[in-house]
Backbone as a ProteinNet text record, in pm:
[ID]
protein_1_A
[PRIMARY]
MGKTAAFAKVPLKLALVCAWLLAGLGGCGEDEGVSQTPYGSADQVRAYRLQTNPLIDWVNSLEQEVQRRAVGASGQATAENLAAVYQYAQPLLQDARASFDRIAPPPRLEELHRDMRQVMSLRLEAYVAVLEGWALQQEQGPNAQSDT
[TERTIARY]
275.2	136.2	103.4	38.3	11.1	-117.8	-132.5	-250.1	-372	-400.4	-528	-535.3	-431.7	-463.8	-487.2	-414.9	-439.3	-598.6	-651.3	-779.5	-880.2	-838.7	-942.5	-963.8	-857.2	-872.8	-952.1	-963.5	-1029.6	-1182.7	-1238.9	-1392.8	-1470.3	-1540.1	-1606.4	-1703.2	-1741.8	-1842.8	-1755.1	-1630.9	-1544.4	-1512.6	-1481.8	-1472.5	-1599.9	-1709.8	-1827.9	-1891	-1860.4	-1905.6	-1821.8	-1698.3	-1614.2	-1672.8	-1711.2	-1761.2	-1892.4	-1968.4	-2095.8	-2088.1	-1982.9	-1951.6	-1922.2	-1838	-1794.3	-1898.8	-1994.8	-2097	-2225.8	-2218	-2341.9	-2448.9	-2571.7	-2662	-2692.9	-2633.4	-2648.2	-2612.8	-2695.8	-2684.2	-2554.2	-2462.4	-2348.7	-2365.9	-2488.3	-2510.6	-2623.7	-2665.5	-2771.3	-2736.7	-2801.4	-2770.7	-2911.7	-2951.5	-3089.4	-3197.9	-3192.6	-3288.8	-3268.8	-3169.6	-3123.9	-3017.4	-3059.7	-2958.7	-2843.5	-2705.2	-2606.6	-2516.4	-2453	-2348.5	-2198.4	-2106.7	-1979.7	-1971.2	-2060.2	-2071.8	-2175.6	-2243.5	-2361.5	-2484.8	-2587.6	-2717.9	-2757.5	-2823.1	-2867.2	-2963.1	-3038.8	-3130.9	-3061.4	-2945.8	-2862.9	-2798.8	-2736.5	-2668	-2755.1	-2872.1	-2973	-3018.7	-3061.8	-3095.6	-3000.6	-2862.2	-2753.2	-2748.6	-2743.5	-2750.1	-2872.6	-2984	-3096.4	-3073.9	-3006.1	-2979.6	-2859	-2768.2	-2644.3	-2639.9	-2717.5	-2701	-2749.8	-2880.5	-2906.5	-2815.2	-2753.3	-2672.7	-2540.3	-2491.1	-2364.7	-2403.6	-2515.2	-2532.1	-2550.8	-2601	-2620.8	-2474.7	-2375.1	-2258.2	-2176.9	-2203.5	-2125.2	-2189.7	-2301.5	-2363.5	-2314.3	-2296.6	-2237.4	-2085.2	-2018.2	-1883.7	-1871.8	-1949.3	-1973.2	-2003.1	-2106	-2126.4	-2002.8	-1937.7	-1805.3	-1724.9	-1687.1	-1584.5	-1636.4	-1768.6	-1807.6	-1788.8	-1832.8	-1838	-1696.9	-1604.5	-1475.6	-1385.2	-1429.6	-1368.2	-1415.8	-1559.3	-1614.9	-1601.6	-1622.2	-1626	-1484.6	-1371.8	-1238	-1185.7	-1246.2	-1200	-1085.6	-1053.6	-946.6	-995.8	-976.6	-1011.8	-931.9	-978.5	-914	-924.6	-824.8	-850.1	-980.7	-1013	-1142.8	-1266.7	-1268.3	-1374.4	-1392.6	-1269.4	-1257	-1297.4	-1253.5	-1310.7	-1452.4	-1518.1	-1667.5	-1728.8	-1698.8	-1772	-1737.1	-1615.5	-1601.6	-1687.1	-1694.5	-1777.2	-1919.3	-1971.7	-2097.1	-2117.9	-2027.1	-2028.3	-1993.6	-1912	-1869.8	-1986.1	-2066.3	-2177.9	-2258	-2274	-2361.1	-2289.3	-2156.3	-2084.7	-2086.7	-2072.4	-2072.6	-2213.5	-2315.1	-2458	-2455.6	-2411	-2415.2	-2314.1	-2214.8	-2131.4	-2194.9	-2274.1	-2345.1	-2456.1	-2519	-2613.8	-2558.4	-2443.6	-2364.4	-2340.9	-2293.4	-2269.8	-2385.4	-2497.4	-2610.2	-2648.7	-2592.8	-2617	-2532.1	-2589.3	-2515.2	-2484.8	-2355	-2330.6	-2326.3	-2345.9	-2323.5	-2191.4	-2168.9	-2034.9	-1931.2	-1947.8	-1833	-1822.4	-1903.2	-1893.4	-1854.5	-1806.3	-1772.5	-1653.9	-1548.5	-1413.9	-1444.6	-1534.3	-1580.7	-1646.8	-1715.8	-1806.8	-1702.3	-1607.8	-1507.1	-1426	-1401.6	-1317.8	-1402.9	-1529.8	-1605.9	-1615.2	-1644.6	-1655.6	-1508.9	-1403.9	-1281.5	-1262.7	-1311.6	-1305.3	-1388.6	-1499.9	-1575.5	-1500.3	-1439.2	-1364.5	-1247.9	-1176.8	-1069.9	-1090.6	-1210.4	-1258.4	-1282.2	-1350.5	-1387	-1249.5	-1141.4	-1018.1	-961.5	-952.9	-928.3	-1010.1	-1132	-1212.7	-1161.7	-1135.9	-1094.9	-950.9	-860.5	-730	-732.4	-823.7	-827.8	-900.2	-1005.5	-1070.4	-984.1	-896.9	-813.3	-693	-653.1	-558.8	-608.7	-729.8	-802.4	-814.4	-862.6	-877.3	-749	-639.2	-507.9	-455.7	-496.3	-452.2	-533	-664.5	-740.5	-701.4	-653.4	-597	-474	-384.2	-247.8	-266.1	-359	-373.7	-305.7	-343.5	-287.4	-134.8	-73.6	83.9	158	96.5	178.9	287.6	397.5	492.9	476.9	516.5	504.6	635.6	636.1	749	839.4	776.8	857.7	945.9
-455.8	-432.8	-296	-219.3	-81.4	-89.6	27.3	49.3	36.9	77.8	49.5	-89.8	-166.8	-312.7	-394.6	-366.9	-417.8	-401.1	-285.4	-283.7	-328.4	-339.1	-384.1	-528.5	-592.4	-733.3	-779.2	-678.6	-707.2	-712.6	-840.1	-836.7	-767.2	-683.7	-590.8	-659.1	-775.5	-860.3	-902.7	-943	-995.7	-867.3	-744.1	-634.9	-595.6	-609.1	-577.1	-682.7	-800.8	-907.8	-878	-846.1	-826.6	-697.8	-601.1	-466.8	-516.5	-577.3	-618	-702.7	-778.9	-849.9	-782.9	-666	-559.8	-481.9	-452.1	-359.5	-423.1	-543.7	-632.3	-542.4	-595.6	-508.1	-535.7	-634.7	-659.1	-548.7	-510.8	-400.6	-412.6	-326.8	-347.2	-264.4	-214.7	-120.8	-40.4	2.7	102.6	252.3	341.6	476.8	541.3	565	625.3	542	405.3	326.7	304.9	350.7	331	220	109.9	1.7	53.4	22.5	70.9	-49.3	-7.1	-100.5	-18.4	-80.5	-15.6	93.6	99.7	186.7	283.4	305.8	391.6	334.2	408.4	329.3	217.7	121.1	-4.8	46.5	134.1	192.8	251.2	334.8	403.2	304.5	198.8	103.2	13.7	-18	-101.5	-7.1	109.1	193.9	200.7	227.2	224.8	103	-6.6	-132.5	-162.4	-122	-128.9	-54.2	59.4	140	68.3	35.8	-14.4	-154.3	-237.3	-380.6	-405.2	-354	-386	-324.1	-212	-145	-240.1	-269.9	-359.7	-488.9	-546.5	-673.5	-658.6	-530.3	-505.1	-492	-408.5	-386.7	-522.5	-621.2	-743.9	-828	-819.2	-902.6	-838.9	-712.9	-641.3	-679.9	-690	-751.4	-892.2	-969.2	-1114.5	-1111.6	-1036.4	-1034.9	-976.9	-886.8	-830.5	-946.3	-1005.2	-1122.9	-1231.1	-1274.6	-1368.1	-1324.6	-1210.6	-1149.9	-1108.5	-1092.8	-1063.7	-1185.3	-1290.7	-1418.8	-1456	-1462.4	-1503.4	-1654.6	-1689.1	-1842.2	-1899.6	-1812.8	-1857.8	-1914.2	-1878.2	-1906.5	-1817	-1723.7	-1624.7	-1473	-1388.8	-1250.3	-1201.2	-1124.2	-1064.2	-907.2	-827.3	-698.1	-650.5	-702	-680	-702.2	-821.5	-850.2	-755.2	-737.5	-634.5	-505.9	-448.5	-318.3	-323.1	-414.6	-419	-421.2	-511.5	-517	-402.3	-345.1	-223.9	-95.2	-92.8	22.1	9.1	-120.7	-157.1	-104.3	-146.6	-159.8	-13.8	53.4	187.1	291.1	308.8	405.7	345.9	211.5	142.8	175.5	140.7	151.3	289.3	401	538	559.5	514.3	553.5	480.7	361	288.3	379.1	424.2	499.2	639.7	699.7	812.7	793.4	679.2	635.2	622.5	550.7	513.8	640.9	755.9	870.4	960.3	920.2	985.1	916.6	821	755.9	808.3	857.8	907.5	802.1	759.6	660.2	713.3	624.3	677.5	714.9	814.5	887.7	759.3	655.6	565	466.9	476.8	401.7	478.9	594.8	698.3	641.3	594.4	553.6	409.7	333.1	219.7	264	351.9	404.9	461.8	546.1	584.7	479.4	375.6	264.9	195.4	165.3	93	185.6	316.4	407.3	411.7	389	387.6	262.8	166.4	26.1	35.5	113.5	136.2	242.4	336.4	435.9	377.7	290.3	222	127	64.5	-20.5	72.3	181.9	285.6	322.9	349.3	387.1	278.5	162	50.7	37.2	48.6	51.7	160	282.9	379.2	355.4	302.7	258.6	158.5	55.8	-42.2	27.4	104.1	144.6	248.3	320.3	423.4	335.4	234.1	150.1	72.8	37.9	-29.6	77.1	184.2	293.2	330.6	347.5	360.6	251.2	127.4	11.4	13	43.4	49.4	165.3	271.2	375.4	348.1	278.8	241.8	123.6	40.1	-92.7	-196.4	-317.5	-428.6	-457	-397.2	-419.4	-295.9	-216.8	-113	-168.6	-104.6	-141.7	-71.4	-129.5	-69.4	3.7	114.4	201.6	135	18.3	-16.9	-131.6
-1276.9	-1327.3	-1280.4	-1360.2	-1328	-1225.4	-1161.3	-1065.5	-1138.5	-1263.8	-1326.8	-1354.7	-1421.4	-1444.6	-1314.5	-1198.9	-1067.1	-1031.1	-1022.1	-993.3	-1089.7	-1211.3	-1317	-1300.2	-1232.2	-1204.5	-1075.6	-990.9	-864.6	-883.5	-872.3	-885.5	-796.6	-844.7	-759.1	-671.6	-705.5	-606.6	-489.9	-512.3	-402.5	-293	-363.5	-284.5	-192.4	-237.6	-189.8	-83.7	-112.5	-11.7	113.9	94.5	229.1	300.7	219.1	278.5	343.7	293.5	360.4	467.2	472.1	601	706.8	688.4	786.5	829.8	733.4	764.9	799.9	859.4	906.6	984.9	974.7	1023.8	1162.6	1226.9	1370.6	1450.8	1546.2	1637.1	1719.7	1738.3	1822.3	1950.5	1991	2095.4	2080.2	2189.4	2156.7	2207.2	2126.3	2146.7	2135	2263.8	2278.4	2194.5	2197.7	2143.9	2000.4	1952.6	1789.2	1796.8	1710.7	1693.8	1611	1666.4	1598.4	1547.9	1442.3	1380.5	1395.9	1370.8	1370	1256.4	1153.4	1044.5	1038.8	1163.7	1174.9	1217	1217.5	1269.6	1173.3	1223.9	1135.2	1026.3	1067.5	976.3	850.9	880.1	779.8	683.6	758.9	676.7	586.5	645.6	582.9	445.9	478.7	357.2	251.5	288.1	205.4	129.8	193.5	122.9	36	65.1	-19.4	-153.7	-147.3	-269.8	-346.3	-285.6	-344.7	-403.9	-324.6	-364.4	-501.2	-545.9	-684.7	-785.4	-764.6	-860.3	-869.6	-747.2	-756.4	-826.1	-792.4	-874	-1022.6	-1073	-1214	-1264.2	-1202.4	-1238.8	-1260.5	-1154	-1171	-1287	-1316.2	-1419.9	-1570.6	-1566	-1679.8	-1696.9	-1579.6	-1586.8	-1644.1	-1598.1	-1651.5	-1794.7	-1839.5	-1979.3	-2066.3	-2012.1	-2081	-2099	-1990.8	-1987.3	-2089.6	-2080.9	-2186.5	-2329.6	-2364.8	-2490.8	-2545.2	-2461.4	-2485.2	-2538	-2468.9	-2523.2	-2647.8	-2669.6	-2796.6	-2829.3	-2943.2	-2983.8	-2990.7	-3001.7	-3021.5	-2879.9	-2777.2	-2631.6	-2584.2	-2670.8	-2631.4	-2661	-2556.6	-2576.5	-2695.6	-2796.2	-2897.4	-2887.3	-2941.8	-2940.6	-3005.5	-3113.8	-3176	-3093.4	-3015.2	-2931.9	-2813.3	-2753.5	-2639.9	-2679	-2790	-2833.1	-2857.5	-2912.8	-2937.4	-2803.9	-2718.6	-2585.3	-2494.8	-2501.2	-2414.2	-2472.8	-2605.2	-2663.9	-2622.2	-2622.8	-2567.1	-2409.1	-2322.3	-2191.4	-2124.6	-2197.3	-2142.3	-2108.3	-2191.6	-2138.1	-2034.5	-2041.4	-1944.8	-1793.7	-1801.9	-1658.7	-1627	-1729.9	-1673.1	-1611.6	-1674.4	-1600.5	-1465.9	-1463.7	-1325.7	-1212.1	-1273.9	-1173.6	-1130.7	-1241.2	-1210.6	-1111.9	-1127.3	-1021.6	-882.4	-888.7	-769.5	-697	-763.9	-710.7	-657.2	-694.9	-630.8	-502.7	-458	-326	-221.4	-113.9	3.2	108.4	126	215.1	348.7	461.6	599.5	620.5	711.6	713	720.1	800.7	829.7	704.1	609.8	488.6	372.9	394.5	270.4	213.2	293.5	227.5	159.5	199.1	115.2	-17.7	0.2	-114.4	-217.4	-168.8	-282.3	-332.2	-258.3	-311.1	-428.8	-383.3	-500.6	-622.7	-615.1	-723.6	-804.4	-715.3	-791.3	-879.1	-823.1	-907.6	-1033.4	-1044.1	-1149.7	-1240	-1182.7	-1253.7	-1330.1	-1261.5	-1321.4	-1423.3	-1426.2	-1533.9	-1656.4	-1632.2	-1731.1	-1788.1	-1720.9	-1777.8	-1858.5	-1819.2	-1898.8	-2029.4	-2022	-2142.2	-2247.1	-2188.4	-2293.7	-2342.8	-2257.3	-2310	-2420.7	-2409.3	-2510.2	-2630	-2614.2	-2725.1	-2805.2	-2740.6	-2808.6	-2877.9	-2805.4	-2893.5	-3007.6	-3005	-3114.3	-3225.5	-3186.6	-3295.2	-3367.9	-3283.5	-3350.4	-3446.9	-3382.1	-3466.9	-3597	-3612.9	-3716	-3815.2	-3758.7	-3837.7	-3904.7	-3844.7	-3900	-3989.8	-3968.9	-4056.8	-3994.5	-4033.8	-3994.3	-3997.8	-4099.8	-4117.2	-4048.2	-3969.5	-3909.4	-3809.7	-3805.5	-3709.4	-3585.4	-3469.9	-3346.8	-3328.5	-3236.1	-3211.8	-3088.9	-3030.9	-2909.3	-2954.8
[MASK]
++++++++++++++++++++++++++++++++++++++++++++++++++++++++++++++++++++++++++++++++++++++++++++++++++++++++++++++++++++++++++++++++++++++++++++++++++++

């Protein structure tokens, strides 16, 4: 399984739940009266979560919709359903990623932030690959033979 396929199957919510557990808001010490976590000041982490949580929830709801619509009434995902839903979702996920890029993480959460962005980017790459494959299939027609 390629890197893109592996990351595309990682539910963003699962990755983020683990991250939020690690970046808990409980103070782990005091530095001149400022409550600290292992990932920065509690205020910094709290502000970061307030910015990212709604966006992450929205991206996850989009992914759930994508999965529901890709399967359709047949109970199986088809290339036609995937292409239609990816065409719908691609600009929405691009906008979400751009919004995510405007959020400045606390320094100790920068790596996590990059990883979450990478999950969105890999999903977008998967969308593009499917859309390109679907366009090629439509160009060649239903009876075209594969070169493989």
